[in-house]
Short mmCIF file of C-alpha atoms in Angstrom, two decimals:
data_model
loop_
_atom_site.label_atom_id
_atom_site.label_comp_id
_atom_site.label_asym_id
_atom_site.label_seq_id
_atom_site.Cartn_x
_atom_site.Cartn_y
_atom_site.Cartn_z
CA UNK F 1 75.64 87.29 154.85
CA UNK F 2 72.22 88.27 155.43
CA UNK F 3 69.09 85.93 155.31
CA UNK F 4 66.86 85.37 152.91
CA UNK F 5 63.35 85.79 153.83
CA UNK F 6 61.26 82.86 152.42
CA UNK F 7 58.29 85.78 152.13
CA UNK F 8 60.58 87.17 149.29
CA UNK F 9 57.83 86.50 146.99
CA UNK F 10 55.31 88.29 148.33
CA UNK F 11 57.65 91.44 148.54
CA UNK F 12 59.15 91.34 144.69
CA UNK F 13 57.14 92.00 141.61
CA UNK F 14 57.67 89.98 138.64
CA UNK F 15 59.91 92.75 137.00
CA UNK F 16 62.19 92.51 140.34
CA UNK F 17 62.07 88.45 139.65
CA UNK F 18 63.32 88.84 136.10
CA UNK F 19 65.97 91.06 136.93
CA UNK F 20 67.17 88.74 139.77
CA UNK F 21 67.28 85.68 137.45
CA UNK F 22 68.85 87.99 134.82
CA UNK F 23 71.34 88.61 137.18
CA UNK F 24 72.10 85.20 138.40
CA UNK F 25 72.59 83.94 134.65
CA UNK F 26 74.94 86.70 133.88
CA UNK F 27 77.08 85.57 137.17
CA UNK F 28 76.44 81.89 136.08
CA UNK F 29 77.88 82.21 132.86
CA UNK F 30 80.85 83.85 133.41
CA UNK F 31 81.61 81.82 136.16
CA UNK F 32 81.34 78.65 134.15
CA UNK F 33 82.40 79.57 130.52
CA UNK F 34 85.72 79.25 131.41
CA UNK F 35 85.70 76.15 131.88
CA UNK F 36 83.75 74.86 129.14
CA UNK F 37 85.89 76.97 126.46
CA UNK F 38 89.08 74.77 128.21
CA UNK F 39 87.63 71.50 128.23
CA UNK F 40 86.72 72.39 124.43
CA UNK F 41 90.28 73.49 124.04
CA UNK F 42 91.50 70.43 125.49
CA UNK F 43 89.10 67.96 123.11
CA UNK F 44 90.18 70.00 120.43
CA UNK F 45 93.54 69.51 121.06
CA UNK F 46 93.72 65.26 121.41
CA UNK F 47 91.33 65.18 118.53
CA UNK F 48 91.10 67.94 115.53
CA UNK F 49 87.98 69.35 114.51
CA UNK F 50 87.59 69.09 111.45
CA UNK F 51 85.14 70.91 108.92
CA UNK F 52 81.91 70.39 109.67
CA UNK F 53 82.89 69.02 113.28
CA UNK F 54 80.34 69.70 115.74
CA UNK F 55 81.17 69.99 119.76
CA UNK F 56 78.52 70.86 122.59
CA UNK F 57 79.23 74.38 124.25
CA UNK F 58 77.79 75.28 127.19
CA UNK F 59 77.88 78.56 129.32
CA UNK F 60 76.44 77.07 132.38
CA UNK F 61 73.11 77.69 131.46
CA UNK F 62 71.70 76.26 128.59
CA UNK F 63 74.16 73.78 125.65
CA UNK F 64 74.83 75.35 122.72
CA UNK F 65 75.64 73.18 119.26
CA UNK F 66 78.61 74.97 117.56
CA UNK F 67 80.15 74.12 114.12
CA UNK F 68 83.54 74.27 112.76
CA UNK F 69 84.09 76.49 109.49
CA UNK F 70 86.40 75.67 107.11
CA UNK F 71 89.25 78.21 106.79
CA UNK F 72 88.60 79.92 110.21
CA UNK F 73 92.15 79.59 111.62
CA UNK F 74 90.96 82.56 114.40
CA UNK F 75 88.47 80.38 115.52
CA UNK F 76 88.99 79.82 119.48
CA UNK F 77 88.94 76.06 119.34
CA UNK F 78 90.80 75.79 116.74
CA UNK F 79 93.62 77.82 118.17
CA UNK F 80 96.83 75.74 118.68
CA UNK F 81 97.85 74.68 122.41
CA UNK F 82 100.04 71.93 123.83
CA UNK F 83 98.42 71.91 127.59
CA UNK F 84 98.94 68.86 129.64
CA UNK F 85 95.44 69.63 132.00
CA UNK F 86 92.65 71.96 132.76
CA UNK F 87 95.14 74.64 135.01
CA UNK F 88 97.91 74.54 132.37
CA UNK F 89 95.30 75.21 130.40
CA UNK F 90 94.35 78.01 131.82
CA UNK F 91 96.69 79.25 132.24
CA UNK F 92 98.19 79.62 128.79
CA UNK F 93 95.51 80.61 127.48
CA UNK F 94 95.24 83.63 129.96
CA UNK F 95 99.00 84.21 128.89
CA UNK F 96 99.44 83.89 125.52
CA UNK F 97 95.49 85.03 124.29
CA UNK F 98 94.85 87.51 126.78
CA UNK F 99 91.75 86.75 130.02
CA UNK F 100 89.27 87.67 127.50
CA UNK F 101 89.63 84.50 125.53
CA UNK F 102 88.25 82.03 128.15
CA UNK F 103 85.05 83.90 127.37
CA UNK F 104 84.86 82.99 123.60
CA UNK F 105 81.40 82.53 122.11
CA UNK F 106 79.78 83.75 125.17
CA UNK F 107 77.51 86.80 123.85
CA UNK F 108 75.85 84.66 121.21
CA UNK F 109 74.85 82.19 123.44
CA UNK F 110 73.56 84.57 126.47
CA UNK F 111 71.36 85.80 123.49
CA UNK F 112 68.97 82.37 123.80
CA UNK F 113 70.00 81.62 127.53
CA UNK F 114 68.68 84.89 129.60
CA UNK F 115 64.79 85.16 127.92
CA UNK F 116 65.13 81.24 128.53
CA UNK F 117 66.51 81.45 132.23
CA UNK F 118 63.81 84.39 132.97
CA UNK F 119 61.00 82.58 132.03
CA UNK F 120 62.13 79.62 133.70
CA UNK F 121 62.70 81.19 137.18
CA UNK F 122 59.52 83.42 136.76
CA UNK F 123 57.15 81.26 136.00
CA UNK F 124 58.45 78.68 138.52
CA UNK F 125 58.39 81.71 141.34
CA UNK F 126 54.25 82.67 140.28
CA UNK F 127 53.04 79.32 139.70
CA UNK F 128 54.72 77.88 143.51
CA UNK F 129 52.39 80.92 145.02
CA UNK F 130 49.68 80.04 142.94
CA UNK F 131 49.86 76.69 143.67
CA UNK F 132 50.82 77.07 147.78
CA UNK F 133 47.39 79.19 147.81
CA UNK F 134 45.32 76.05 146.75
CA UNK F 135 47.48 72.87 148.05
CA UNK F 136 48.59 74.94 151.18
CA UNK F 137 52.24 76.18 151.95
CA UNK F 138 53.73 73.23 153.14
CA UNK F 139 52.75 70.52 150.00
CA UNK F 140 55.92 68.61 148.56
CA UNK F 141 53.76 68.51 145.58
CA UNK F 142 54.21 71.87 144.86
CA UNK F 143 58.42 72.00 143.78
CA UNK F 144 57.73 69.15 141.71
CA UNK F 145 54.42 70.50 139.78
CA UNK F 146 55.83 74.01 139.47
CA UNK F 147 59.62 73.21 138.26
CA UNK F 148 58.06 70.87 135.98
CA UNK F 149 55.73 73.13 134.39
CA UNK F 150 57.80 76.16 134.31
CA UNK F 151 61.13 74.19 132.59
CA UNK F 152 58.05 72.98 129.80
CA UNK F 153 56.39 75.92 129.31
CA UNK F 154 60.60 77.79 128.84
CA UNK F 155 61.73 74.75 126.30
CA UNK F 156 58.41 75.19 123.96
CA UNK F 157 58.74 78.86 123.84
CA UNK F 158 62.51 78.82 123.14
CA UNK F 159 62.88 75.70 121.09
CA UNK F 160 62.09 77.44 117.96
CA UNK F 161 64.07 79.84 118.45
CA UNK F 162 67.26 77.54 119.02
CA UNK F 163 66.62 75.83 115.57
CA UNK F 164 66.49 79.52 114.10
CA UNK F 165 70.01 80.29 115.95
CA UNK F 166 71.55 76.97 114.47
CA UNK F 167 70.53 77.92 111.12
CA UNK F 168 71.60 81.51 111.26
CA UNK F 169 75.10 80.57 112.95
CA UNK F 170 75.98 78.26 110.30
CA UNK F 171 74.42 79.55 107.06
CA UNK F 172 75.22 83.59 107.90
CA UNK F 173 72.22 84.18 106.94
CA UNK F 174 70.20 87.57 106.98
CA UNK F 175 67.16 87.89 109.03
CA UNK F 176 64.98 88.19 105.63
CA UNK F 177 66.53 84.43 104.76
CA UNK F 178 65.80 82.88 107.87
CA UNK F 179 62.33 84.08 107.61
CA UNK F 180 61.97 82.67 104.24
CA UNK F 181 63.85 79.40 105.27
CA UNK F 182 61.24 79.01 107.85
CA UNK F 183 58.29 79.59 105.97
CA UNK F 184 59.08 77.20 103.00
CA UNK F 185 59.91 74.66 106.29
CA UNK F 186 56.96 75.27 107.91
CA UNK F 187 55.30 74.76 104.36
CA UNK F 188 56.49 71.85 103.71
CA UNK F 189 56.76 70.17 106.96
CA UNK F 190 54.03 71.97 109.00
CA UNK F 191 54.53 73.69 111.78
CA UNK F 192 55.57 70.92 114.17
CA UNK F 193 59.08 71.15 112.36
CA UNK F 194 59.85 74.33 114.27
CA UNK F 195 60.05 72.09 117.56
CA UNK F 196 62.39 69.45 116.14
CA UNK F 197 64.25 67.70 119.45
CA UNK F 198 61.97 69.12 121.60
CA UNK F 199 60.93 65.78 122.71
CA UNK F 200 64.64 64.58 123.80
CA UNK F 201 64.83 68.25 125.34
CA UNK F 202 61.68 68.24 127.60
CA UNK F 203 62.31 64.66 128.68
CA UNK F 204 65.58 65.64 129.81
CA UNK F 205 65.03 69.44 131.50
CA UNK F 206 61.46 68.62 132.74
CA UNK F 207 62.43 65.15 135.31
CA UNK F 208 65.45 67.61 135.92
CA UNK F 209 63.74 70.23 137.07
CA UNK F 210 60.96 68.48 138.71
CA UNK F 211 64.14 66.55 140.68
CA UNK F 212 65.94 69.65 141.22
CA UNK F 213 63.31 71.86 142.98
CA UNK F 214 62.39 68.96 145.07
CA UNK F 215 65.79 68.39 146.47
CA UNK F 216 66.92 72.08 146.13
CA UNK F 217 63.66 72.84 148.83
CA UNK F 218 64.16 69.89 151.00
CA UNK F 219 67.79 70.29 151.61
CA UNK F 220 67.01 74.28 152.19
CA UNK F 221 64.43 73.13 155.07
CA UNK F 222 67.05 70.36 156.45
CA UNK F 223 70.05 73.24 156.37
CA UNK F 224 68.11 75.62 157.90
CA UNK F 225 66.32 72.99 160.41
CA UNK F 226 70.12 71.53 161.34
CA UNK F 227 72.27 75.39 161.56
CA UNK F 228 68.65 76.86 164.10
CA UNK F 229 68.15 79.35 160.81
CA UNK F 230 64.38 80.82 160.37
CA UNK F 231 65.86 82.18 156.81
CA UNK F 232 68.00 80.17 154.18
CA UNK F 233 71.52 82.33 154.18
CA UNK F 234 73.06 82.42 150.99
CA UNK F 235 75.55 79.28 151.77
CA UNK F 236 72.43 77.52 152.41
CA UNK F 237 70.85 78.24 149.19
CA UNK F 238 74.46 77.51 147.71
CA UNK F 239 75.24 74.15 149.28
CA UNK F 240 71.53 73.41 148.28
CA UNK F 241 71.51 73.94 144.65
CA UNK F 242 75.34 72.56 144.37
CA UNK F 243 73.60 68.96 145.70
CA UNK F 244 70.60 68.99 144.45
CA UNK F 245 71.93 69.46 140.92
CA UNK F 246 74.79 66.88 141.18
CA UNK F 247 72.22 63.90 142.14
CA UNK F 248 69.77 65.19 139.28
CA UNK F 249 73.18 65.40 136.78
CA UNK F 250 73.22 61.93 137.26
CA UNK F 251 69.98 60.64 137.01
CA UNK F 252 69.32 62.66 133.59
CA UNK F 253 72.32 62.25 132.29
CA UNK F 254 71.54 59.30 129.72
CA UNK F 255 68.88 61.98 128.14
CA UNK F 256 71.62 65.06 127.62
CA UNK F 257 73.96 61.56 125.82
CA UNK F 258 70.96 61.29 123.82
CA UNK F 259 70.19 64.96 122.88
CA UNK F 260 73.62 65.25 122.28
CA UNK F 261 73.92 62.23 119.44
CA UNK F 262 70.34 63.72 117.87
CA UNK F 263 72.19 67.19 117.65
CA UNK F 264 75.12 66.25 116.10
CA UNK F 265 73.12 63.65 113.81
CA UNK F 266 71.61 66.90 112.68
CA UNK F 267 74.58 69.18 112.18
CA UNK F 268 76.23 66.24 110.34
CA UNK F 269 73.26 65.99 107.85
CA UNK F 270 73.19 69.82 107.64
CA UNK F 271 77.03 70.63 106.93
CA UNK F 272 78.88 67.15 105.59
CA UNK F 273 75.53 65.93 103.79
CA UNK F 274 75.26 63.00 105.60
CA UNK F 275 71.74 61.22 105.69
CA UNK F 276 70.07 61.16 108.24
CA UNK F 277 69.53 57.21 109.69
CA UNK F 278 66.69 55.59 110.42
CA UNK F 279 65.35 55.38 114.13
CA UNK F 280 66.39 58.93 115.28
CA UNK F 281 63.83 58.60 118.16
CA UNK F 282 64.79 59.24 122.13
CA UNK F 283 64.29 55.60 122.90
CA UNK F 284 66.17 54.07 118.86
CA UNK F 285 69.26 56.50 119.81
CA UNK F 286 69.28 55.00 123.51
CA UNK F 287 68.96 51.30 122.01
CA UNK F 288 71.67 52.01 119.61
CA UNK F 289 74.46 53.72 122.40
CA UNK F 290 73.97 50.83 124.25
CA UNK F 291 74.36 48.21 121.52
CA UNK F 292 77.28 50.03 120.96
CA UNK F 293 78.99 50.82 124.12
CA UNK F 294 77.06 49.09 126.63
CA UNK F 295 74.84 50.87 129.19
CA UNK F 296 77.82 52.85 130.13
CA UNK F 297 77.60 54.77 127.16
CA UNK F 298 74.50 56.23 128.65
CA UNK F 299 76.80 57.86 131.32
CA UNK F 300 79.48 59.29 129.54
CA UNK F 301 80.87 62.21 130.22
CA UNK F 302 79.30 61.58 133.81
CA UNK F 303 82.48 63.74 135.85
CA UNK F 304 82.44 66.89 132.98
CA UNK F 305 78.91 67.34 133.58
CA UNK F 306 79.12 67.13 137.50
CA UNK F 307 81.80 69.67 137.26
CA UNK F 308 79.75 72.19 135.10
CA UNK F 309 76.27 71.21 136.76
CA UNK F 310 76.97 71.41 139.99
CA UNK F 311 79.02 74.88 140.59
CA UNK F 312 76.35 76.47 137.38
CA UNK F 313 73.31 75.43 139.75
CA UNK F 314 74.62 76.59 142.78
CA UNK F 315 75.75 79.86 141.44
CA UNK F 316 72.62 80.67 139.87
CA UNK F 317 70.17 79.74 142.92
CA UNK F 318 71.96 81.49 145.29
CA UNK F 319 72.41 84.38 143.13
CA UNK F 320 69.13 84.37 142.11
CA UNK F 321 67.85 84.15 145.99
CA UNK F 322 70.04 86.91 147.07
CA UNK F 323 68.69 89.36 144.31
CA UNK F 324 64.86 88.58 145.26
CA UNK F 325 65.98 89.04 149.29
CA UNK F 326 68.13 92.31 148.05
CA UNK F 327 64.92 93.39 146.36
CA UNK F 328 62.69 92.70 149.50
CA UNK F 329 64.46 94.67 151.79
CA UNK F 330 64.81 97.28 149.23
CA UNK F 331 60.98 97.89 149.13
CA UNK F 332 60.89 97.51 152.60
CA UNK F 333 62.94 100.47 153.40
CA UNK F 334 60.99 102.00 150.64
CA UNK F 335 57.80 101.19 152.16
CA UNK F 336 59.15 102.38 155.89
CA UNK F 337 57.41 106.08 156.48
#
């Protein structure tokens, strides 16, 4: 496959950046859907939801909270399946419900995860010029800075809009509700209520992406320094993002088990009237998992989450490289008299 000119950037407009990351989360998710609607399937099937039962979704892109209705026996998860592993899985569920089910739930969530994923891989493309033009090309500085301020600037613009979509999805209710639901929120708890978790969210995405685009540009230099390439080739941007997202999986991963635990905290005192307990802060949630299960507990789930991170990373960098490179050359030719 062709190269990808590391000049992209100054070829592409931020229109043909959007539409590049647009693209790459579109491929992302419905590469990795699948296999979060069977390991859902699967934890469904060794223990019942029942009402009220939250269980993290994820289309390879952002997590979504979902909630169990009462009496919805058409509900995907809730579908009946005896499957002894992930391919008998699959392959039931391709047999008996047709291919389209192992892409339940996936339009609602795409809803929240493309404005998210644009922004993200905008703003980290503009500010990395901005930023090479005053610390100079080559500064290792400049992943770190710009992945961290892009993933904060993506979570405070969408975090509001993630409580709205939890509220909506389990209340079905009308857009005039939710806008009076906020206001008598924001009323009575100010307006700092609208970014509730935000706090367990950036300190998980930000180190994550500050980790990620560090690793994700030095293994690009090493790959292209060890296979003689001037230009990252797509398997190169691949292998990159595939590594560099496993080792960053791992070193957030205690602040996902802890956004996690806050979520569900908050579905349970939202649909089985549960009250909320004391100590709901990042660090009183952390204390209590590992009073509870040891500092294992902070690492649960740790092979799931490689298997979703890593192919969802790699997939969407390489995707979104190749659409900035297919870009360049098309205003190239454009350009060409």
């Amino acid at each position: 496959m062709a190269g990808m000119n590391d000049s992209n950037l100054d070829k592409t407009t931020i229109i043909e950046q959007a539409m590049a990351s647009c693209c790459g989360a579109i491929i992302t998710s419905l590469f990795v859907t699948p296999l979060d609607v069977i390991k859902t399937r699967l934890q469904a099937q060794s223990n019942p939801f029942s009402k009220g039962k939250c269980f993290v979704y994820s289309n390879g892109l952002m997590d979504h909270i979902c909630v169990c209705e009462n009496g919805d026996s058409k509900a995907w998860y809730k579908k009946p399946g005896h499957f002894k592993g992930t391919l008998d899985a699959f392959v039931k569920i391709v047999q008996t419900e047709g291919i389209k089910s192992l892409w339940s739930g996936l339009p609602p969530t795409l809803i929240m995860a493309l404005p998210t994923t644009v922004i993200y891989f905008t703003c980290y493309d503009q500010l990395s010029e901005a930023l090479k033009s005053r610390l100079g090309k080559d500064n290792e500085h400049i992943p770190v800075l710009a992945g961290s301020l892009s993933r904060f600037g993506s979570v405070t613009v969408v975090s509001p809009l993630e409580l709205i979509r939890t509220r909506m999805q389990y209340r079905k209710l009308s857009y005039k509700q939710v806008y009076t639901c906020i206001r008598s929120k924001v009323t009575a708890d100010g307006w700092l209520s609208l970014w509730r978790g935000w706090s367990s969210t950036v300190l998980r995405d930000v180190p994550f992406s500050a980790m990620y685009w560090y690793n994700y540009e030095r293994f690009k230099r090493m790959m292209c320094k060890e296979v003689g390439a001037h230009e990252p080739t797509f398997f190169i941007a691949f292998t990159s993002g595939a590594a560099s997202g496993s080792i960053v999986a791992v070193i957030t991963l205690p602040f996902d088990v802890v956004k996690t635990h806050r979520q569900t905290e908050l579905w349970e005192s939202e649909t089985l009237k549960i009250p909320q307990r004391d100590g709901s802060s990042t660090w009183a949630v952390m204390r209590k998992i590992v009073a509870k299960n040891g500092m294992t507990g902070l690492f649960a789930g740790i092979i799931p989450r490689l298997f979703k991170v890593a192919p969802a990373c790699a997939i969407m960098i390489s995707t979104y490289e190749y659409g900035k490179s297919f870009f360049s050359r098309f205003n190239e030719m454009n350009q060409r008299p």
